[in-house]
XYZ file of C-alpha atoms in Angstrom:
121
model
C 1.688 -14.280 20.629
C 2.513 -17.508 18.838
C 3.731 -20.256 21.134
C 4.274 -23.977 21.171
C 3.320 -26.225 24.071
C 4.328 -29.814 24.723
C 1.515 -32.145 25.657
C 2.412 -35.449 27.293
C -0.047 -38.288 27.635
C -0.105 -41.857 28.916
C -2.517 -44.436 27.566
C -4.133 -47.136 29.675
C -4.694 -49.413 26.657
C -3.120 -49.744 23.230
C -5.100 -47.896 20.557
C -5.613 -48.607 16.851
C -4.840 -46.313 13.947
C -7.346 -43.522 13.485
C -7.776 -42.451 17.095
C -8.501 -38.768 17.617
C -6.923 -36.868 20.495
C -9.039 -33.980 21.743
C -7.108 -31.094 23.308
C -9.045 -28.378 25.146
C -7.343 -24.989 25.193
C -7.283 -23.165 28.510
C -8.682 -19.652 28.784
C -6.589 -17.183 26.804
C -5.312 -19.753 24.281
C -6.656 -20.727 20.878
C -5.728 -22.602 17.737
C -4.322 -20.351 15.003
C -3.521 -22.936 12.316
C -5.712 -24.107 9.472
C -7.326 -27.558 9.451
C -5.173 -29.942 7.441
C -4.646 -33.576 6.512
C -0.900 -33.048 7.062
C -0.253 -31.158 10.275
C 3.393 -32.226 10.412
C 4.177 -29.883 7.494
C 4.482 -26.124 8.040
C 1.158 -24.327 8.256
C 0.838 -21.658 5.515
C -0.224 -19.003 8.051
C 2.167 -19.785 10.913
C 5.195 -20.979 8.959
C 5.703 -23.821 11.453
C 3.942 -27.172 11.723
C 0.759 -27.245 13.784
C 2.036 -30.452 15.398
C 5.561 -31.807 15.968
C 6.103 -35.442 16.957
C 9.768 -35.817 16.083
C 11.706 -34.234 18.964
C 8.699 -32.582 20.656
C 11.018 -31.209 23.351
C 13.385 -29.717 20.761
C 16.993 -30.722 21.136
C 16.555 -31.677 24.794
C 17.354 -35.301 25.566
C 14.481 -37.151 27.205
C 14.637 -40.322 29.260
C 13.596 -43.237 27.002
C 12.432 -45.079 30.116
C 9.741 -42.384 30.529
C 8.902 -41.386 26.931
C 8.102 -43.520 23.893
C 8.726 -42.246 20.374
C 5.796 -41.944 18.012
C 5.900 -44.472 15.141
C 8.241 -43.254 12.375
C 5.468 -43.398 9.766
C 3.013 -41.379 11.894
C 0.904 -38.793 10.062
C -1.504 -36.454 11.817
C -4.503 -34.623 10.476
C -5.817 -31.748 12.541
C -8.988 -29.760 12.893
C -10.237 -27.229 15.411
C -13.548 -26.041 16.773
C -15.000 -22.912 15.194
C -13.938 -20.806 18.190
C -10.394 -22.240 18.158
C -10.769 -23.595 21.686
C -10.508 -27.300 20.886
C -7.968 -29.161 18.733
C -8.771 -32.547 17.185
C -5.692 -34.540 16.211
C -6.295 -37.765 14.273
C -3.372 -40.204 14.287
C -2.621 -42.435 11.296
C -0.883 -45.106 13.376
C -1.896 -47.013 16.473
C -0.099 -46.401 19.753
C 0.806 -49.576 21.609
C 2.916 -48.289 24.507
C 1.060 -48.174 27.822
C 3.943 -47.894 30.291
C 5.610 -44.746 28.920
C 4.398 -41.293 27.915
C 3.986 -40.010 24.392
C 4.618 -36.324 23.688
C 3.574 -33.911 20.947
C 4.302 -30.214 20.461
C 1.314 -28.102 19.474
C 1.347 -24.586 17.987
C -1.042 -22.253 19.815
C -1.808 -18.560 20.062
C -2.316 -16.704 23.303
C -2.641 -13.188 24.601
C 0.474 -11.511 25.929
C -0.709 -12.280 29.440
C -2.547 -15.498 30.118
C -5.009 -15.651 32.990
C -3.666 -17.234 36.195
C -6.254 -20.016 35.941
C -4.964 -21.409 32.647
C -4.464 -25.156 32.666
C -4.344 -27.830 29.980
C -6.475 -30.942 29.921
């Protein structure tokens, strides 16, 4: 099944442009999109972007005291391990906020039933 998960993260220090986020898929999940220099555009296989930074929670309103918006000019390139178990997301802009969370939505594929031990890190 194709799904999308929201990943929230908090940085302890500001980071420069070009940082790569590494996302490990829990058991039963894998990356189904193709590696790309523009992961904010729809993937040709999935029909949806591999990564969403603008409104990662959809139309839900989030508390701006808790979540920072990604820079408006942010671009993301993405790659995955050969087994689809690890996603590498390289950010074009630095992230300076250290007191609020950032959030991204990631397209993933999983079996109809995920194992009870699945967790994201």
